[in-house]
Short mmCIF file of C-alpha atoms and ligand atoms in Angstrom, two decimals:
data_model
loop_
_atom_site.label_atom_id
_atom_site.label_comp_id
_atom_site.label_asym_id
_atom_site.label_seq_id
_atom_site.Cartn_x
_atom_site.Cartn_y
_atom_site.Cartn_z
CA MET A 1 58.06 53.01 15.01
CA THR A 2 61.08 54.93 13.68
CA ASN A 3 61.86 54.27 10.03
CA ILE A 4 65.49 54.43 8.99
CA ALA A 5 67.11 54.26 5.55
CA VAL A 6 70.50 52.76 4.79
CA PHE A 7 72.66 54.10 1.97
CA ALA A 8 75.26 51.65 0.67
CA SER A 9 77.53 51.36 -2.37
CA GLY A 10 79.16 47.96 -1.95
CA ASN A 11 78.88 44.64 -0.19
CA GLY A 12 76.43 45.87 2.37
CA SER A 13 77.46 43.69 5.30
CA ASN A 14 76.79 46.61 7.67
CA ALA A 15 73.44 47.25 6.00
CA VAL A 16 72.49 43.58 6.44
CA ASN A 17 73.61 43.73 10.08
CA LEU A 18 71.36 46.75 10.74
CA VAL A 19 68.37 44.97 9.20
CA LYS A 20 69.04 41.88 11.33
CA ALA A 21 69.46 43.98 14.48
CA PHE A 22 66.23 45.94 14.01
CA ASN A 23 63.68 44.41 11.64
CA SER A 24 62.21 41.79 13.91
CA GLY A 25 60.13 43.27 16.64
CA SER A 26 62.11 46.40 17.43
CA ARG A 27 60.73 49.96 17.43
CA ILE A 28 63.31 50.83 14.77
CA HIS A 29 62.77 49.59 11.23
CA VAL A 30 65.09 49.65 8.20
CA ALA A 31 62.43 50.61 5.67
CA LEU A 32 64.53 51.60 2.67
CA CYS A 33 67.94 51.09 1.09
CA LEU A 34 69.32 53.56 -1.44
CA THR A 35 72.41 52.94 -3.54
CA ASP A 36 74.50 54.81 -6.10
CA LYS A 37 75.91 51.61 -7.71
CA GLU A 38 73.75 49.79 -10.22
CA ASN A 39 75.26 46.34 -9.58
CA ALA A 40 76.20 46.65 -5.91
CA PRO A 41 75.93 43.29 -4.07
CA VAL A 42 73.93 45.07 -1.35
CA ILE A 43 70.94 45.28 -3.73
CA GLU A 44 70.30 41.52 -3.82
CA LYS A 45 70.99 41.14 -0.10
CA MET A 46 68.44 43.81 0.81
CA LYS A 47 65.86 42.34 -1.54
CA ASP A 48 66.34 38.92 0.10
CA LEU A 49 65.67 40.56 3.46
CA GLY A 50 62.51 42.21 2.10
CA VAL A 51 63.87 45.76 2.27
CA GLU A 52 62.81 48.05 -0.56
CA THR A 53 65.94 49.06 -2.46
CA ILE A 54 66.32 51.82 -5.04
CA TYR A 55 69.27 52.64 -7.26
CA PHE A 56 69.79 56.30 -8.16
CA PRO A 57 72.64 57.14 -10.55
CA ARG A 58 75.35 59.53 -9.32
CA SER A 59 73.88 62.34 -11.49
CA ILE A 60 70.71 62.30 -9.33
CA TRP A 61 72.70 62.28 -6.07
CA LYS A 62 74.76 65.25 -7.22
CA GLU A 63 72.42 67.34 -9.39
CA GLU A 64 68.90 66.50 -8.26
CA PRO A 65 69.14 65.79 -4.52
CA GLY A 66 65.52 66.92 -4.11
CA ILE A 67 64.45 63.59 -5.66
CA ILE A 68 66.34 61.71 -2.93
CA VAL A 69 64.85 63.90 -0.19
CA ASP A 70 61.32 63.40 -1.60
CA THR A 71 61.84 59.62 -1.74
CA LEU A 72 62.99 59.60 1.88
CA ARG A 73 60.03 61.73 2.99
CA ALA A 74 57.61 59.50 1.06
CA HIS A 75 58.90 56.54 3.10
CA ASP A 76 58.63 58.51 6.38
CA ILE A 77 62.37 58.11 6.97
CA ARG A 78 63.61 59.75 10.20
CA ILE A 79 67.25 58.65 10.27
CA ILE A 80 69.80 57.71 7.61
CA ALA A 81 72.68 55.28 8.17
CA LEU A 82 75.55 55.44 5.69
CA ALA A 83 76.83 51.86 5.58
CA GLY A 84 79.75 51.90 3.18
CA PHE A 85 78.24 54.69 1.05
CA LEU A 86 80.95 56.16 -1.14
CA CYS A 87 79.18 59.14 -2.72
CA PHE A 88 79.70 62.45 -0.90
CA LEU A 89 76.24 63.62 0.20
CA ASN A 90 74.85 66.78 -1.38
CA GLU A 91 74.32 69.68 1.09
CA GLU A 92 70.58 69.65 0.41
CA ILE A 93 70.27 66.09 1.73
CA VAL A 94 72.48 66.86 4.74
CA SER A 95 70.44 69.92 5.68
CA ALA A 96 67.08 68.16 5.14
CA PHE A 97 68.21 65.54 7.70
CA GLU A 98 70.52 67.68 9.82
CA GLY A 99 71.89 65.75 12.81
CA LYS A 100 70.03 62.63 11.69
CA ILE A 101 72.56 61.05 9.34
CA LEU A 102 75.13 58.64 10.77
CA ASN A 103 78.21 57.35 8.96
CA ILE A 104 80.35 54.36 9.87
CA HIS A 105 84.03 54.80 9.11
CA PRO A 106 86.69 52.06 9.41
CA SER A 107 89.30 53.99 11.43
CA LEU A 108 89.70 55.89 14.67
CA LEU A 109 88.61 59.25 13.32
CA PRO A 110 89.91 61.90 12.99
CA ALA A 111 92.83 59.70 11.86
CA TYR A 112 92.58 58.21 8.37
CA GLY A 113 89.50 60.16 7.36
CA GLY A 114 88.82 62.46 4.43
CA LYS A 115 89.08 62.19 0.67
CA GLY A 116 90.14 58.80 -0.67
CA MET A 117 89.99 57.21 2.77
CA HIS A 118 87.40 54.47 2.55
CA GLY A 119 87.24 50.69 2.98
CA ALA A 120 90.42 48.84 1.99
CA ASN A 121 92.38 52.10 1.39
CA VAL A 122 92.08 52.89 5.10
CA HIS A 123 93.32 49.47 6.26
CA LYS A 124 96.21 49.58 3.80
CA ALA A 125 97.26 53.04 5.02
CA VAL A 126 97.00 51.99 8.68
CA ILE A 127 99.26 48.96 8.12
CA GLU A 128 101.76 50.89 6.00
CA ALA A 129 102.04 53.51 8.75
CA GLY A 130 102.87 50.77 11.30
CA GLU A 131 99.96 51.58 13.59
CA ILE A 132 99.35 49.33 16.57
CA LYS A 133 95.71 50.38 16.95
CA SER A 134 92.89 50.95 14.50
CA GLY A 135 89.13 50.73 14.91
CA ALA A 136 85.77 52.00 13.78
CA THR A 137 83.88 55.23 14.36
CA VAL A 138 80.24 56.21 14.02
CA HIS A 139 79.75 59.94 13.59
CA VAL A 140 77.05 62.40 12.60
CA VAL A 141 77.35 63.53 8.97
CA THR A 142 77.97 67.21 8.27
CA ASN A 143 79.07 68.99 5.10
CA GLU A 144 82.70 68.28 5.99
CA MET A 145 83.87 64.77 5.08
CA ASP A 146 84.30 62.38 8.08
CA ALA A 147 84.30 65.32 10.49
CA GLY A 148 80.92 65.41 12.29
CA PRO A 149 80.43 64.77 16.02
CA ILE A 150 81.48 61.29 17.06
CA ILE A 151 78.80 59.09 18.63
CA LEU A 152 80.73 55.86 19.24
CA GLN A 153 84.23 54.67 18.60
CA ARG A 154 85.93 51.35 19.34
CA GLU A 155 89.52 50.19 18.95
CA VAL A 156 91.02 46.99 17.57
CA ASP A 157 94.67 45.87 17.86
CA VAL A 158 96.82 45.84 14.73
CA ILE A 159 99.39 43.02 14.88
CA PRO A 160 102.53 42.68 12.72
CA ASP A 161 101.00 39.79 10.74
CA ASP A 162 97.89 41.76 9.80
CA THR A 163 97.03 42.25 6.13
CA PRO A 164 94.46 44.80 4.93
CA GLU A 165 91.99 41.89 4.67
CA SER A 166 92.56 40.55 8.20
CA LEU A 167 92.37 44.07 9.63
CA GLU A 168 89.17 44.72 7.70
CA ALA A 169 87.62 41.57 9.20
CA LYS A 170 88.48 42.74 12.74
CA VAL A 171 87.16 46.24 12.09
CA HIS A 172 83.96 44.83 10.59
CA GLU A 173 83.35 42.86 13.80
CA VAL A 174 83.35 46.03 15.90
CA GLU A 175 81.33 47.89 13.26
CA TYR A 176 78.56 45.31 13.60
CA ARG A 177 78.36 46.14 17.31
CA ILE A 178 78.70 49.91 17.42
CA PHE A 179 76.57 50.84 14.40
CA PRO A 180 73.23 49.48 15.73
CA GLU A 181 74.10 50.85 19.15
CA ALA A 182 74.75 54.32 17.72
CA VAL A 183 71.45 54.20 15.82
CA VAL A 184 69.62 53.37 19.07
CA LYS A 185 71.37 56.29 20.80
CA LEU A 186 70.38 58.69 18.02
CA VAL A 187 66.77 57.46 17.94
CA SER A 188 66.54 57.76 21.73
CA SER A 189 67.89 61.30 21.59
CA LEU A 190 65.23 62.33 19.06
CA THR A 191 62.20 60.44 20.34
CA PRO A 192 60.15 61.73 23.27
CA PRO A 193 59.95 59.09 26.00
CA ALA A 194 57.30 56.55 25.06
CA VAL A 195 55.16 54.29 27.20
CA PRO A 196 57.10 51.01 27.26
CA GLN A 197 55.74 48.44 24.78
CA SER A 198 56.73 45.31 26.67
CA VAL A 199 58.15 44.19 29.99
CA ASP A 200 61.58 43.91 28.32
CA ASP A 201 61.30 47.48 27.05
CA ALA A 202 60.19 48.66 30.47
CA TRP A 203 63.18 47.05 32.14
CA ALA A 204 65.50 48.28 29.42
CA GLU A 205 64.20 51.79 29.94
CA ALA A 206 64.28 51.51 33.72
CA LEU A 207 67.88 50.32 33.54
CA GLY A 208 68.79 52.97 31.00
CA VAL A 209 69.98 50.45 28.39
CA PRO A 210 68.74 49.95 24.82
CA ASN A 211 66.60 46.90 24.27
CA ASN A 212 67.03 44.69 21.17
CA VAL A 213 70.71 45.49 20.60
CA PRO A 214 72.95 42.41 20.56
CA PRO A 215 74.79 42.19 23.91
CA VAL A 216 78.55 42.69 23.95
CA PRO A 217 80.10 39.22 24.41
CA LYS A 218 82.10 38.52 27.58
CA GLY A 219 85.67 39.75 27.26
CA ALA A 220 84.93 41.98 24.24
CA GLN A 221 86.09 45.55 24.44
CA GLN A 222 83.40 48.02 25.44
CA PRO A 223 82.63 50.89 23.05
CA VAL A 224 84.12 54.28 23.79
CA TYR A 225 81.46 56.99 24.17
CA VAL A 226 82.95 60.20 22.94
CA ASN A 227 81.74 63.68 23.66
CA SER A 228 83.53 65.17 20.70
CA GLN A 229 83.84 68.73 21.97
CA ALA A 230 85.07 68.13 25.47
CA ASN A 231 86.94 64.90 24.91
CA PRO A 232 88.15 64.12 21.41
CA ALA A 233 89.12 60.51 20.68
CA PRO A 234 92.71 59.52 21.47
CA HIS A 235 94.72 59.89 18.32
CA PRO A 236 96.30 56.64 17.16
CA ASN A 237 98.83 58.07 14.74
CA GLN A 238 101.45 60.39 16.15
CA ASN A 239 102.51 61.41 12.64
CA ILE A 240 99.14 62.88 11.74
CA GLU A 241 97.97 66.09 13.38
CA PRO A 242 94.64 65.41 15.09
CA ARG A 243 91.92 67.76 13.91
CA PRO A 244 91.08 70.38 16.53
CA ALA A 245 87.90 69.63 18.48
CA SER A 246 86.14 72.51 16.72
CA HIS A 247 86.42 70.54 13.45
CA MET A 248 84.32 67.84 14.98
CA GLY A 249 81.33 70.16 15.40
CA GLN A 250 79.00 70.70 18.34
CA PRO A 251 78.40 67.80 20.75
CA HIS A 252 75.39 65.82 19.60
CA PRO A 253 72.69 64.89 22.11
CA ALA A 254 73.37 61.24 21.27
CA ALA A 255 76.96 61.68 22.44
CA GLN A 256 76.06 62.12 26.16
CA SER A 257 78.85 60.46 28.11
CA GLU A 258 77.20 60.19 31.57
CA PRO A 259 74.62 57.37 31.85
CA MET A 260 70.95 58.23 32.33
CA PRO A 261 69.80 58.08 35.98
CA PRO A 262 67.29 55.27 36.69
CA THR A 263 63.74 56.13 35.64
CA PHE A 264 62.00 53.70 38.06
CA LEU A 265 59.21 53.53 35.48
CA VAL A 266 58.35 49.90 36.17
CA TRP A 267 58.02 50.55 39.92
CA SER A 268 55.94 53.67 39.28
CA VAL A 269 53.51 51.66 37.16
CA VAL A 270 53.40 48.77 39.65
CA CYS A 271 52.73 51.15 42.58
CA THR A 272 50.01 52.99 40.63
CA ILE A 273 48.19 49.71 40.00
CA LEU A 274 48.77 47.90 43.31
CA CYS A 275 49.28 50.66 45.88
CA CYS A 276 48.04 54.26 45.95
CA THR A 277 47.00 55.65 42.55
CA ILE A 278 47.57 59.42 42.79
CA PRO A 279 51.15 59.38 44.14
CA GLY A 280 51.78 56.53 41.67
CA ILE A 281 50.76 58.79 38.77
CA VAL A 282 53.04 61.55 40.08
CA ALA A 283 55.84 58.93 40.16
CA ILE A 284 55.11 57.97 36.51
CA ILE A 285 55.24 61.63 35.43
CA ASN A 286 58.63 62.01 37.12
CA SER A 287 59.87 58.71 35.62
CA ALA A 288 58.97 59.96 32.14
CA LYS A 289 60.79 63.25 32.85
CA VAL A 290 64.08 61.45 33.56
CA SER A 291 64.74 60.46 29.96
CA SER A 292 63.39 63.69 28.44
CA LYS A 293 65.60 65.83 30.72
CA PHE A 294 68.56 63.53 30.04
CA TYR A 295 68.22 63.81 26.26
CA GLU A 296 67.78 67.60 26.55
CA GLY A 297 71.24 67.52 28.17
CA ASP A 298 69.78 68.62 31.57
CA MET A 299 71.59 66.14 33.83
CA ASP A 300 70.56 67.94 37.05
CA GLY A 301 66.92 67.86 35.96
CA ALA A 302 67.19 64.15 35.10
CA ARG A 303 68.72 63.35 38.50
CA ARG A 304 66.04 65.41 40.28
CA ALA A 305 63.24 63.67 38.36
CA SER A 306 64.76 60.27 39.17
CA ARG A 307 64.92 61.14 42.90
CA ASN A 308 61.32 62.50 42.84
CA ALA A 309 60.09 59.34 41.10
CA GLU A 310 61.73 57.27 43.85
CA ILE A 311 60.14 59.41 46.61
CA TRP A 312 56.63 59.23 45.09
CA ILE A 313 56.98 55.45 44.65
CA ILE A 314 57.73 55.16 48.38
CA ILE A 315 54.77 57.45 49.24
CA SER A 316 52.47 55.40 47.00
CA PHE A 317 53.72 52.18 48.57
CA VAL A 318 53.34 53.40 52.17
CA LEU A 319 49.84 54.87 51.57
CA GLY A 320 48.85 51.67 49.77
CA VAL A 321 49.96 49.52 52.72
CA ILE A 322 48.19 51.81 55.23
CA SER A 323 44.91 51.95 53.30
CA ASN A 324 44.88 48.19 52.65
CA THR A 325 45.67 47.50 56.33
CA LEU A 326 42.82 49.76 57.49
CA TYR A 327 40.39 48.53 54.83
CA ILE A 328 40.29 44.92 56.07
CA PRO A 329 39.36 45.58 59.79
CA LEU A 330 37.01 48.41 58.81
CA SER A 331 35.23 46.24 56.26
CA ILE A 332 34.95 43.43 58.85
CA ALA A 333 33.48 46.00 61.27
CA GLY A 334 30.93 46.79 58.56
CA LEU A 335 32.06 50.36 58.01
CA PHE A 336 32.70 49.73 54.27
C1 LIG B 1 82.84 49.50 6.10
O1 LIG B 1 84.02 49.05 6.69
C2 LIG B 1 82.66 50.98 6.38
O2 LIG B 1 83.24 51.40 7.57
C3 LIG B 1 83.39 51.60 5.22
O3 LIG B 1 83.08 50.79 4.13
C4 LIG B 1 82.92 49.44 4.61
C5 LIG B 1 81.66 48.89 3.99
O4 LIG B 1 81.58 47.52 4.23
N1 LIG B 1 82.99 52.95 5.02
C6 LIG B 1 83.82 53.88 4.60
O5 LIG B 1 84.97 53.65 4.30
C7 LIG B 1 83.21 55.28 4.48
N2 LIG B 1 84.24 56.25 4.36
P1 LIG B 1 80.20 46.77 4.00
O6 LIG B 1 79.73 47.17 2.62
O7 LIG B 1 80.54 45.31 4.07
O8 LIG B 1 79.26 47.22 5.07
#
């Protein structure tokens, strides 16, 4: 189980969405919500969902960040999701959870990011600038505002009739899809490959897709996977200089753009049980290596492990068929 915390300052619709995506039977659990606003609507919503919620005044966030870090450690929090959190995070918190804090931002970063750019301000600025595209971005938090490596980004169309409210509603829709997906990517990049917990998990792993994330509806736009160093996001506003790629930091393991090769884990397990055990075990070891190599960024190693898993599955199958075929006549002949 991977515990995550959400930090939120306002309505908390993204926080609620994360709880609904994860807190019923998934291996990820929203265990804690922290806020910097005493009367934020998110507090009641989280309590209704049974998520422990704590308010810390801004003075604690800014001057005593160690209290926040201790609270997170006491709840065994591994990942933090900033879901409309409007207090700039103290360096001590960022370094205690380096690479493990995600922020959702309501624009196509690097456009419309930085100081003062949050929530409705962003949508207002996008409309005033006459943009035809906006969107949402999930990125890793660093000490520079809205500038960490991008994990996922998805566009929405801006039409002439759009108001800041209508644009916000469209952006929220894509946020509800890409934020849980980005959390799954980050968790997968940090967690060593585990033995699948259920048949669904096994298939999800074998197919290289996250289990328990709401599917993208037919016709909906697919998320854009961005490797921030090699391939910065297309810039939607020609009037604003895009930040150079170096501003977006090092590529994060969760930002791998090539899909993981098949692990064949299910077939390895099936062959170990039903066919020949020893080659089956070798196949399982290679299946497990696929995801670990992939998340280490070793694509060649992942492909090699995938191919080896496939070969050992075939060996296990063939030996299983041969030994079962010989066993029956030999046992009839009384030799077994
Ligand atoms: C979201 O649109 C999120 O992207 C934005 O605040 C909104 C919170 O909505 N975050 C920022 O602007 C951070 N710079 P919610 O409270 O309904 O989830």
